[in-house]
mmCIF file of C-alpha atoms and ligand atoms in Angstrom:
data_model
loop_
_atom_site.group_PDB
_atom_site.id
_atom_site.type_symbol
_atom_site.label_atom_id
_atom_site.label_comp_id
_atom_site.label_asym_id
_atom_site.label_seq_id
_atom_site.Cartn_x
_atom_site.Cartn_y
_atom_site.Cartn_z
ATOM 1 C CA MET G 1 27.817 14.416 2.906
ATOM 2 C CA GLN G 2 24.813 15.820 1.198
ATOM 3 C CA LYS G 3 24.724 16.185 -2.406
ATOM 4 C CA GLN G 4 24.379 19.616 -4.233
ATOM 5 C CA HIS G 5 20.936 20.729 -4.907
ATOM 6 C CA THR G 6 19.830 23.845 -6.639
ATOM 7 C CA ALA G 7 18.094 26.839 -4.930
ATOM 8 C CA ILE G 8 14.806 26.095 -6.759
ATOM 9 C CA SER G 9 14.418 22.461 -5.648
ATOM 10 C CA SER G 10 15.395 23.046 -1.982
ATOM 11 C CA ASN G 11 13.133 26.106 -1.893
ATOM 12 C CA LEU G 12 10.376 23.985 -3.151
ATOM 13 C CA ILE G 13 11.129 21.127 -0.606
ATOM 14 C CA ASP G 14 11.294 23.797 2.233
ATOM 15 C CA LYS G 15 7.778 25.072 1.007
ATOM 16 C CA LEU G 16 6.285 21.596 0.965
ATOM 17 C CA ALA G 17 7.846 20.680 4.315
ATOM 18 C CA LYS G 18 6.088 24.054 5.740
ATOM 19 C CA GLU G 19 2.890 24.229 3.862
ATOM 20 C CA HIS G 20 2.324 20.421 3.022
ATOM 21 C CA SER G 21 1.260 21.239 -0.390
ATOM 22 C CA LEU G 22 2.584 22.209 -3.919
ATOM 23 C CA THR G 23 1.086 22.962 -7.360
ATOM 24 C CA ALA G 24 1.202 20.139 -10.013
ATOM 25 C CA ASN G 25 3.895 21.985 -11.691
ATOM 26 C CA GLU G 26 6.027 22.360 -8.675
ATOM 27 C CA TYR G 27 5.708 18.662 -7.825
ATOM 28 C CA LEU G 28 6.778 18.002 -11.469
ATOM 29 C CA TYR G 29 9.771 20.247 -11.281
ATOM 30 C CA LEU G 30 10.895 18.210 -8.130
ATOM 31 C CA ILE G 31 10.120 14.823 -9.884
ATOM 32 C CA LYS G 32 12.286 15.769 -12.961
ATOM 33 C CA ASN G 33 15.068 17.225 -10.909
ATOM 34 C CA ARG G 34 14.994 14.321 -8.302
ATOM 35 C CA ALA G 35 18.596 13.262 -8.706
ATOM 36 C CA GLU G 36 19.773 16.642 -7.219
ATOM 37 C CA CYS G 37 17.543 16.862 -4.300
ATOM 38 C CA SER G 38 16.339 13.552 -3.177
ATOM 39 C CA GLU G 39 18.568 13.455 -0.128
ATOM 40 C CA TYR G 40 17.404 16.732 0.974
ATOM 41 C CA LEU G 41 13.734 15.588 0.380
ATOM 42 C CA PHE G 42 14.333 12.246 2.420
ATOM 43 C CA LYS G 43 15.910 14.366 5.182
ATOM 44 C CA ASN G 44 12.871 16.566 5.589
ATOM 45 C CA ALA G 45 10.474 13.709 5.257
ATOM 46 C CA VAL G 46 12.212 11.721 8.076
ATOM 47 C CA ASP G 47 12.159 14.874 10.262
ATOM 48 C CA VAL G 48 8.391 15.265 9.755
ATOM 49 C CA ARG G 49 7.614 11.542 10.211
ATOM 50 C CA GLU G 50 9.669 11.568 13.597
ATOM 51 C CA LYS G 51 7.667 14.443 14.831
ATOM 52 C CA ILE G 52 4.479 12.488 14.533
ATOM 53 C CA TYR G 53 5.509 8.767 14.845
ATOM 54 C CA GLY G 54 9.108 9.031 16.464
ATOM 55 C CA LYS G 55 11.180 5.844 15.386
ATOM 56 C CA ASP G 56 8.319 3.668 15.567
ATOM 57 C CA VAL G 57 7.676 1.279 12.620
ATOM 58 C CA TYR G 58 4.268 -0.451 12.460
ATOM 59 C CA ILE G 59 3.769 -4.021 11.217
ATOM 60 C CA ARG G 60 0.568 -5.173 9.720
ATOM 61 C CA GLY G 61 0.068 -8.968 9.342
ATOM 62 C CA LEU G 62 -0.981 -9.664 5.682
ATOM 63 C CA ILE G 63 -3.265 -12.611 5.167
ATOM 64 C CA GLU G 64 -3.602 -13.407 1.412
ATOM 65 C CA PHE G 65 -6.744 -15.404 1.716
ATOM 66 C CA THR G 66 -7.863 -16.019 -1.844
ATOM 67 C CA ASN G 67 -6.193 -15.492 -5.167
ATOM 68 C CA TYR G 68 -9.298 -16.187 -7.039
ATOM 69 C CA CYS G 69 -10.454 -12.792 -8.732
ATOM 70 C CA LYS G 70 -13.123 -11.892 -11.074
ATOM 71 C CA ASN G 71 -11.263 -8.827 -12.451
ATOM 72 C CA ASP G 72 -8.695 -8.836 -15.170
ATOM 73 C CA CYS G 73 -6.336 -5.805 -14.484
ATOM 74 C CA LEU G 74 -3.682 -6.080 -17.220
ATOM 75 C CA TYR G 75 -0.729 -5.916 -14.887
ATOM 76 C CA CYS G 76 -1.889 -8.305 -12.086
ATOM 77 C CA GLY G 77 -0.580 -11.813 -11.917
ATOM 78 C CA ILE G 78 -3.964 -13.176 -10.371
ATOM 79 C CA ARG G 79 -6.187 -11.632 -13.253
ATOM 80 C CA ARG G 80 -8.912 -14.130 -14.089
ATOM 81 C CA SER G 81 -7.350 -14.851 -17.671
ATOM 82 C CA ASN G 82 -4.243 -16.132 -16.113
ATOM 83 C CA LYS G 83 -4.678 -19.806 -16.597
ATOM 84 C CA CYS G 84 -1.426 -20.448 -15.156
ATOM 85 C CA ALA G 85 -2.284 -19.253 -11.579
ATOM 86 C CA GLN G 86 -3.062 -22.129 -9.295
ATOM 87 C CA ARG G 87 -6.051 -20.912 -7.399
ATOM 88 C CA TYR G 88 -6.658 -21.159 -3.589
ATOM 89 C CA ARG G 89 -9.036 -20.135 -0.855
ATOM 90 C CA LEU G 90 -8.264 -20.149 2.914
ATOM 91 C CA ASN G 91 -11.219 -20.932 5.254
ATOM 92 C CA LYS G 92 -12.135 -19.253 8.534
ATOM 93 C CA GLU G 93 -10.080 -21.845 10.505
ATOM 94 C CA ASP G 94 -6.869 -21.145 8.299
ATOM 95 C CA ILE G 95 -7.302 -17.347 8.712
ATOM 96 C CA LEU G 96 -7.832 -17.603 12.524
ATOM 97 C CA SER G 97 -4.852 -19.620 12.717
ATOM 98 C CA CYS G 98 -2.840 -17.130 10.831
ATOM 99 C CA CYS G 99 -4.185 -14.481 13.240
ATOM 100 C CA LYS G 100 -3.019 -16.639 16.277
ATOM 101 C CA GLN G 101 0.328 -16.863 14.922
ATOM 102 C CA GLY G 102 0.459 -13.439 14.155
ATOM 103 C CA TYR G 103 -0.722 -12.250 17.590
ATOM 104 C CA GLU G 104 2.030 -14.304 19.130
ATOM 105 C CA LEU G 105 4.707 -12.681 17.003
ATOM 106 C CA GLY G 106 3.515 -9.226 18.145
ATOM 107 C CA PHE G 107 0.928 -8.137 15.353
ATOM 108 C CA ARG G 108 -1.920 -6.138 16.246
ATOM 109 C CA THR G 109 -3.164 -5.383 12.818
ATOM 110 C CA PHE G 110 -4.416 -8.088 10.589
ATOM 111 C CA VAL G 111 -4.947 -7.276 6.763
ATOM 112 C CA MET G 112 -7.222 -9.581 5.116
ATOM 113 C CA GLN G 113 -6.212 -9.252 1.342
ATOM 114 C CA GLY G 114 -7.689 -11.135 -1.589
ATOM 115 C CA GLY G 115 -8.654 -11.089 -5.196
ATOM 116 C CA GLU G 116 -12.211 -10.038 -6.156
ATOM 117 C CA ASP G 117 -13.764 -13.357 -5.117
ATOM 118 C CA MET G 118 -17.331 -13.729 -5.202
ATOM 119 C CA PHE G 119 -17.313 -16.848 -3.037
ATOM 120 C CA PHE G 120 -16.599 -14.616 -0.037
ATOM 121 C CA THR G 121 -20.080 -13.118 0.371
ATOM 122 C CA ASP G 122 -20.971 -10.572 2.881
ATOM 123 C CA GLU G 123 -22.303 -13.264 5.059
ATOM 124 C CA ILE G 124 -19.070 -15.362 5.003
ATOM 125 C CA LEU G 125 -16.910 -12.294 5.582
ATOM 126 C CA VAL G 126 -18.955 -10.727 8.357
ATOM 127 C CA ASP G 127 -18.549 -14.084 10.268
ATOM 128 C CA ILE G 128 -14.755 -14.166 9.736
ATOM 129 C CA VAL G 129 -14.533 -10.360 10.839
ATOM 130 C CA LYS G 130 -16.627 -11.053 13.665
ATOM 131 C CA SER G 131 -14.592 -14.081 14.881
ATOM 132 C CA ILE G 132 -11.190 -12.251 14.501
ATOM 133 C CA LYS G 133 -12.538 -9.310 16.553
ATOM 134 C CA ALA G 134 -14.095 -11.513 19.230
ATOM 135 C CA LYS G 135 -10.606 -13.431 19.760
ATOM 136 C CA TYR G 136 -8.567 -10.417 19.304
ATOM 137 C CA PRO G 137 -10.451 -7.311 20.545
ATOM 138 C CA ASP G 138 -7.128 -5.298 20.744
ATOM 139 C CA CYS G 139 -6.379 -5.780 17.145
ATOM 140 C CA ALA G 140 -7.411 -3.717 14.211
ATOM 141 C CA ILE G 141 -8.788 -5.262 11.106
ATOM 142 C CA THR G 142 -7.822 -3.967 7.654
ATOM 143 C CA LEU G 143 -9.772 -5.166 4.539
ATOM 144 C CA SER G 144 -8.280 -5.387 1.088
ATOM 145 C CA LEU G 145 -11.021 -6.938 -1.099
ATOM 146 C CA GLY G 146 -11.413 -4.655 -3.940
ATOM 147 C CA GLU G 147 -14.663 -2.937 -5.176
ATOM 148 C CA ARG G 148 -17.789 -3.889 -3.237
ATOM 149 C CA SER G 149 -21.139 -2.279 -2.767
ATOM 150 C CA PHE G 150 -21.840 0.327 -0.279
ATOM 151 C CA GLU G 151 -23.933 -2.091 1.767
ATOM 152 C CA SER G 152 -21.250 -4.768 1.670
ATOM 153 C CA TYR G 153 -18.625 -2.139 2.974
ATOM 154 C CA LYS G 154 -21.341 -0.973 5.624
ATOM 155 C CA ALA G 155 -21.907 -4.678 6.797
ATOM 156 C CA LEU G 156 -18.229 -5.331 7.108
ATOM 157 C CA LYS G 157 -17.749 -2.166 8.977
ATOM 158 C CA GLU G 158 -20.673 -2.888 11.393
ATOM 159 C CA ALA G 159 -18.931 -6.431 11.856
ATOM 160 C CA GLY G 160 -15.713 -4.620 13.368
ATOM 161 C CA ALA G 161 -13.627 -3.967 10.411
ATOM 162 C CA ASP G 162 -11.480 -0.667 11.039
ATOM 163 C CA ARG G 163 -9.613 0.079 7.841
ATOM 164 C CA TYR G 164 -9.744 -0.541 4.302
ATOM 165 C CA LEU G 165 -7.069 -0.546 1.403
ATOM 166 C CA LEU G 166 -8.122 0.154 -2.016
ATOM 167 C CA ARG G 167 -5.508 1.495 -4.258
ATOM 168 C CA HIS G 168 -6.943 3.693 -6.936
ATOM 169 C CA GLU G 169 -4.006 2.689 -8.942
ATOM 170 C CA THR G 170 -3.799 5.798 -10.996
ATOM 171 C CA ALA G 171 -5.500 9.158 -10.600
ATOM 172 C CA SER G 172 -5.826 9.642 -14.356
ATOM 173 C CA LYS G 173 -8.961 8.336 -16.090
ATOM 174 C CA SER G 174 -7.367 7.811 -19.362
ATOM 175 C CA HIS G 175 -4.284 6.143 -17.789
ATOM 176 C CA TYR G 176 -6.764 3.864 -15.700
ATOM 177 C CA GLU G 177 -8.404 2.674 -18.869
ATOM 178 C CA LYS G 178 -4.994 1.590 -20.277
ATOM 179 C CA LEU G 179 -4.317 -0.520 -17.326
ATOM 180 C CA HIS G 180 -7.730 -2.266 -17.060
ATOM 181 C CA PRO G 181 -10.294 -3.848 -19.165
ATOM 182 C CA LYS G 182 -13.397 -2.046 -20.487
ATOM 183 C CA GLU G 183 -15.653 -3.435 -17.859
ATOM 184 C CA MET G 184 -13.747 -1.564 -15.044
ATOM 185 C CA SER G 185 -14.319 1.984 -14.350
ATOM 186 C CA PHE G 186 -12.302 4.603 -12.803
ATOM 187 C CA GLU G 187 -15.467 6.307 -11.554
ATOM 188 C CA ASN G 188 -16.588 3.249 -9.770
ATOM 189 C CA ARG G 189 -13.006 2.923 -7.929
ATOM 190 C CA ILE G 190 -13.043 6.530 -6.739
ATOM 191 C CA ASN G 191 -16.804 6.226 -5.650
ATOM 192 C CA CYS G 192 -15.738 3.183 -3.693
ATOM 193 C CA LEU G 193 -13.054 5.240 -1.845
ATOM 194 C CA GLU G 194 -15.625 7.905 -1.160
ATOM 195 C CA ASN G 195 -17.961 5.301 0.329
ATOM 196 C CA LEU G 196 -15.411 3.862 2.497
ATOM 197 C CA LYS G 197 -14.623 7.203 3.849
ATOM 198 C CA LYS G 198 -18.556 8.068 4.329
ATOM 199 C CA LEU G 199 -18.643 4.838 6.438
ATOM 200 C CA GLY G 200 -15.805 5.860 8.590
ATOM 201 C CA TYR G 201 -13.135 3.553 7.705
ATOM 202 C CA GLN G 202 -9.508 4.586 7.884
ATOM 203 C CA VAL G 203 -8.953 4.496 4.240
ATOM 204 C CA GLY G 204 -5.747 3.652 2.272
ATOM 205 C CA ALA G 205 -5.500 4.503 -1.464
ATOM 206 C CA GLY G 206 -2.254 4.118 -3.686
ATOM 207 C CA PHE G 207 -0.861 3.369 -7.008
ATOM 208 C CA MET G 208 2.073 1.717 -8.683
ATOM 209 C CA VAL G 209 5.162 3.791 -9.650
ATOM 210 C CA GLY G 210 6.394 3.129 -13.226
ATOM 211 C CA SER G 211 3.328 1.414 -14.399
ATOM 212 C CA PRO G 212 3.014 1.185 -18.244
ATOM 213 C CA PHE G 213 1.984 4.529 -19.854
ATOM 214 C CA GLN G 214 2.647 6.511 -16.707
ATOM 215 C CA THR G 215 4.141 9.945 -17.207
ATOM 216 C CA GLU G 216 5.930 12.343 -14.706
ATOM 217 C CA GLU G 217 2.928 14.484 -15.080
ATOM 218 C CA ASP G 218 0.684 11.606 -13.921
ATOM 219 C CA LEU G 219 2.961 11.307 -10.768
ATOM 220 C CA ALA G 220 2.727 14.959 -10.095
ATOM 221 C CA ASN G 221 -1.182 14.667 -10.267
ATOM 222 C CA GLU G 222 -1.050 11.778 -7.837
ATOM 223 C CA LEU G 223 0.072 14.152 -5.037
ATOM 224 C CA ILE G 224 -2.696 16.603 -6.089
ATOM 225 C CA PHE G 225 -5.140 13.771 -5.933
ATOM 226 C CA LEU G 226 -3.853 12.378 -2.614
ATOM 227 C CA LYS G 227 -3.929 15.743 -1.146
ATOM 228 C CA LYS G 228 -7.545 16.228 -1.831
ATOM 229 C CA LEU G 229 -8.814 12.531 -0.892
ATOM 230 C CA ASN G 230 -6.622 12.936 2.353
ATOM 231 C CA PRO G 231 -6.525 9.236 3.228
ATOM 232 C CA GLN G 232 -4.982 7.792 6.229
ATOM 233 C CA MET G 233 -2.805 5.310 4.426
ATOM 234 C CA VAL G 234 -1.050 5.331 1.073
ATOM 235 C CA GLY G 235 0.414 2.180 -0.565
ATOM 236 C CA ILE G 236 2.869 2.404 -3.328
ATOM 237 C CA GLY G 237 5.174 0.281 -5.018
ATOM 238 C CA PRO G 238 7.107 -0.111 -8.371
ATOM 239 C CA PHE G 239 5.244 -1.806 -11.056
ATOM 240 C CA VAL G 240 6.762 -5.227 -11.638
ATOM 241 C CA PRO G 241 5.978 -7.153 -14.665
ATOM 242 C CA HIS G 242 4.354 -10.650 -14.419
ATOM 243 C CA LYS G 243 5.377 -13.231 -16.902
ATOM 244 C CA ASP G 244 1.774 -14.415 -17.527
ATOM 245 C CA THR G 245 0.410 -10.972 -18.289
ATOM 246 C CA LEU G 246 0.331 -8.803 -21.404
ATOM 247 C CA PHE G 247 2.605 -6.333 -19.646
ATOM 248 C CA LYS G 248 5.388 -9.047 -19.333
ATOM 249 C CA GLU G 249 7.635 -7.025 -21.567
ATOM 250 C CA GLU G 250 7.310 -3.729 -19.974
ATOM 251 C CA LYS G 251 9.928 -1.995 -17.793
ATOM 252 C CA GLN G 252 9.625 -2.209 -13.947
ATOM 253 C CA GLY G 253 9.283 0.643 -11.887
ATOM 254 C CA THR G 254 12.675 2.127 -10.430
ATOM 255 C CA VAL G 255 13.674 2.300 -6.888
ATOM 256 C CA ASP G 256 14.868 5.871 -7.052
ATOM 257 C CA LEU G 257 11.528 7.189 -8.307
ATOM 258 C CA THR G 258 9.429 5.087 -5.662
ATOM 259 C CA LEU G 259 11.545 6.425 -2.782
ATOM 260 C CA PHE G 260 11.197 9.910 -4.148
ATOM 261 C CA MET G 261 7.360 9.428 -4.315
ATOM 262 C CA LEU G 262 7.485 8.265 -0.743
ATOM 263 C CA GLY G 263 9.330 11.270 0.499
ATOM 264 C CA LEU G 264 6.810 13.691 -1.498
ATOM 265 C CA ILE G 265 3.842 11.786 -0.003
ATOM 266 C CA ARG G 266 5.189 12.043 3.571
ATOM 267 C CA LEU G 267 5.740 15.782 3.193
ATOM 268 C CA THR G 268 2.342 16.177 1.571
ATOM 269 C CA LEU G 269 0.303 14.180 4.179
ATOM 270 C CA PRO G 270 2.614 14.280 7.132
ATOM 271 C CA ASN G 271 0.604 11.945 9.304
ATOM 272 C CA ILE G 272 0.034 9.385 6.473
ATOM 273 C CA LEU G 273 0.587 5.628 7.374
ATOM 274 C CA LEU G 274 3.011 4.780 4.623
ATOM 275 C CA PRO G 275 4.391 1.226 4.137
ATOM 276 C CA ALA G 276 7.719 0.415 2.589
ATOM 277 C CA THR G 277 6.199 -2.400 0.397
ATOM 278 C CA THR G 278 7.102 -5.831 -0.492
ATOM 279 C CA ALA G 279 7.323 -4.781 -4.225
ATOM 280 C CA LEU G 280 9.864 -2.262 -3.289
ATOM 281 C CA GLY G 281 11.790 -4.965 -1.349
ATOM 282 C CA THR G 282 11.473 -7.251 -4.359
ATOM 283 C CA ILE G 283 13.249 -4.923 -6.837
ATOM 284 C CA ASP G 284 16.007 -4.037 -4.402
ATOM 285 C CA PRO G 285 17.379 -6.302 -1.631
ATOM 286 C CA LEU G 286 17.595 -3.165 0.648
ATOM 287 C CA GLY G 287 14.436 -1.642 -0.756
ATOM 288 C CA ARG G 288 12.259 -1.721 2.449
ATOM 289 C CA GLU G 289 15.106 -0.217 4.589
ATOM 290 C CA LYS G 290 15.532 2.542 2.011
ATOM 291 C CA GLY G 291 11.806 3.247 1.995
ATOM 292 C CA ILE G 292 11.776 3.694 5.937
ATOM 293 C CA LYS G 293 14.798 6.139 5.244
ATOM 294 C CA ALA G 294 12.682 8.106 2.730
ATOM 295 C CA GLY G 295 9.678 8.660 4.940
ATOM 296 C CA ALA G 296 7.745 5.317 5.208
ATOM 297 C CA ASN G 297 6.638 3.878 8.701
ATOM 298 C CA VAL G 298 4.883 0.714 8.076
ATOM 299 C CA LEU G 299 5.681 -2.869 6.968
ATOM 300 C CA MET G 300 3.378 -5.655 5.994
ATOM 301 C CA PRO G 301 4.874 -8.915 6.299
ATOM 302 C CA ASN G 302 3.139 -11.889 5.169
ATOM 303 C CA LEU G 303 1.191 -14.127 7.566
ATOM 304 C CA SER G 304 -0.343 -16.520 4.982
ATOM 305 C CA PRO G 305 0.624 -20.027 5.270
ATOM 306 C CA VAL G 306 3.877 -20.856 3.363
ATOM 307 C CA SER G 307 1.963 -23.474 1.394
ATOM 308 C CA VAL G 308 0.026 -20.915 -0.550
ATOM 309 C CA ARG G 309 2.487 -17.993 -0.477
ATOM 310 C CA LYS G 310 3.980 -18.637 -3.875
ATOM 311 C CA LYS G 311 0.184 -18.711 -5.332
ATOM 312 C CA TYR G 312 -0.351 -15.117 -4.512
ATOM 313 C CA MET G 313 2.015 -13.830 -7.207
ATOM 314 C CA LEU G 314 0.910 -10.324 -8.207
ATOM 315 C CA TYR G 315 4.183 -9.800 -10.063
ATOM 316 C CA ASP G 316 7.306 -11.993 -10.733
ATOM 317 C CA ASN G 317 10.080 -12.907 -8.258
ATOM 318 C CA LYS G 318 8.043 -11.619 -5.153
ATOM 319 C CA ILE G 319 10.125 -12.041 -1.896
ATOM 320 C CA CYS G 320 9.467 -13.747 1.476
ATOM 321 C CA THR G 321 7.455 -16.567 -0.231
ATOM 322 C CA GLY G 322 9.499 -19.279 1.203
ATOM 323 C CA ASP G 323 9.820 -18.144 4.984
ATOM 324 C CA GLU G 324 7.667 -18.951 8.031
ATOM 325 C CA ALA G 325 6.085 -15.846 9.489
ATOM 326 C CA ALA G 326 8.348 -15.940 12.542
ATOM 327 C CA GLN G 327 11.366 -15.944 10.242
ATOM 328 C CA CYS G 328 10.114 -12.892 8.279
ATOM 329 C CA ILE G 329 9.358 -11.061 11.217
ATOM 330 C CA GLU G 330 12.952 -11.802 12.782
ATOM 331 C CA CYS G 331 14.533 -10.832 9.449
ATOM 332 C CA LEU G 332 12.477 -7.545 9.309
ATOM 333 C CA LYS G 333 13.392 -6.638 12.964
ATOM 334 C CA GLN G 334 17.032 -6.962 12.181
ATOM 335 C CA ARG G 335 16.746 -5.050 9.149
ATOM 336 C CA ILE G 336 14.753 -2.237 10.838
ATOM 337 C CA ASN G 337 17.068 -2.057 13.733
ATOM 338 C CA SER G 338 19.934 -1.472 11.320
ATOM 339 C CA THR G 339 18.275 1.772 10.204
ATOM 340 C CA GLY G 340 17.930 3.111 13.731
ATOM 341 C CA TYR G 341 14.102 2.522 13.796
ATOM 342 C CA LYS G 342 12.279 -0.072 15.850
ATOM 343 C CA ILE G 343 9.313 -2.312 15.130
ATOM 344 C CA VAL G 344 6.690 -1.792 17.908
ATOM 345 C CA VAL G 345 3.711 -4.127 19.209
ATOM 346 C CA ASP G 346 0.962 -1.605 18.541
ATOM 347 C CA ARG G 347 -2.167 -1.375 16.340
ATOM 348 C CA GLY G 348 -0.442 1.746 14.807
ATOM 349 C CA ASP G 349 -3.711 3.890 14.317
ATOM 350 C CA TYR G 350 -3.422 7.160 12.300
ATOM 351 C CA LYS G 351 -2.300 10.051 14.497
ATOM 352 C CA GLU G 352 -4.211 13.338 13.947
ATOM 353 C CA ILE G 353 -1.411 15.773 15.266
ATOM 354 C CA ASN G 354 -1.704 18.998 13.305
ATOM 355 C CA LEU G 355 1.887 20.356 12.258
ATOM 356 C CA ILE G 356 0.564 23.651 10.891
ATOM 357 C CA LYS G 357 0.018 26.005 13.835
HETATM 358 N N1 LIG M 401 3.450 -5.047 -9.968
HETATM 359 C C1 LIG M 401 3.368 -4.216 -8.814
HETATM 360 N N2 LIG M 401 2.226 -4.050 -7.905
HETATM 361 C C2 LIG M 401 1.163 -4.931 -8.367
HETATM 362 N N3 LIG M 401 -0.078 -4.864 -7.958
HETATM 363 C C3 LIG M 401 -0.716 -5.781 -8.723
HETATM 364 N N4 LIG M 401 -0.040 -6.132 -9.793
HETATM 365 C C4 LIG M 401 1.183 -5.592 -9.716
HETATM 366 C C5 LIG M 401 2.463 -5.517 -10.473
HETATM 367 N N5 LIG M 401 2.447 -6.431 -11.545
HETATM 368 C C6 LIG M 401 -0.563 -4.116 -6.852
HETATM 369 C C7 LIG M 401 -1.813 -3.232 -7.305
HETATM 370 C C8 LIG M 401 -2.849 -3.770 -6.170
HETATM 371 C C9 LIG M 401 -1.951 -4.340 -5.080
HETATM 372 C C10 LIG M 401 -2.693 -5.285 -4.321
HETATM 373 O O1 LIG M 401 -0.968 -4.898 -5.874
HETATM 374 O O2 LIG M 401 -1.522 -1.955 -6.984
HETATM 375 O O3 LIG M 401 -3.839 -2.803 -5.892
HETATM 376 FE FE1 LIG M 402 -7.951 -8.997 -9.409
HETATM 377 FE FE2 LIG M 402 -7.271 -6.593 -10.612
HETATM 378 S S1 LIG M 402 -6.899 -8.682 -11.264
HETATM 379 S S2 LIG M 402 -8.537 -6.897 -8.917
#
């Protein structure tokens, strides 16, 4: 049975479903009144997603290939000042063997994710990207390596990288400065996203839900920011404190707000590739299934060798750190089947279908 929702919130959701855009105040109204209208939002989000992507759920094989990081983001478990983190790097052979295993399991996108590790020069990365592409020409390569120069992004694109994930973390400069040390700049982050777009990458932005100091107004502005940026992917997940960071005592983000934001993002950017993230699965055992039912259509299971999994701890209690990739994918298939969706063997590229006639 559908819960009661007031005329104002349902009218706003109808408007969003039709026009794919609201004002910041309208988004804010919905966020504040989410308890009464979340089911109606999710119904609309699922409808629009199915028009574009059907019941398909795309999987991306995540290879966490280095946890060295020169940055010191206040929230992140692999920040450089966390002396408790055991650092590791995978070499090219390790990475290629993750891809081999992933390919056999049906993955057609590999995501190379790491901290900002200067050991991985352009030359080394270009060689790795070219090697993956040569072996798996039918696969997409997504990079998630943080902030690099225009020239570096260009070299990696020319080597064959297709997509790049760089969460902006927050669209508010003043909020950004509360989450990052002085030497990191909001402008540079946004500039990197612009450069990636210029270079023809499919680009993913994103933010944490419930990060310290975030307000509901900030969340409303995230949607305005995303609409303007118009990325192909958006990664969001709840903030989860990490025991060895300054934010260890901060509250974690909530499932309900994360799901609501997923629904709003789907209606704002109907074609978006939207993961139900591991962080969401970490704070709720059914988080990823709930994410799919709120409008998400991507999952990013871990392909990293089990021996390093526990070392890539961005936040406490991260799930799936003990299982082989094959077990993870089997578990996910069952979970997704139970929601009425299906995991497909596909690169899962962005679809440009225009819903507004
Ligand atoms: N809680 C949730 N997400 C986090 N990330 C980093 N630290 C945390 C945390 N404590 C996210 C950031 C980053 C992505 C790789 O992981 O948004 O961009
Ligand atoms: Fe590594 Fe933030 S701590 S990029």
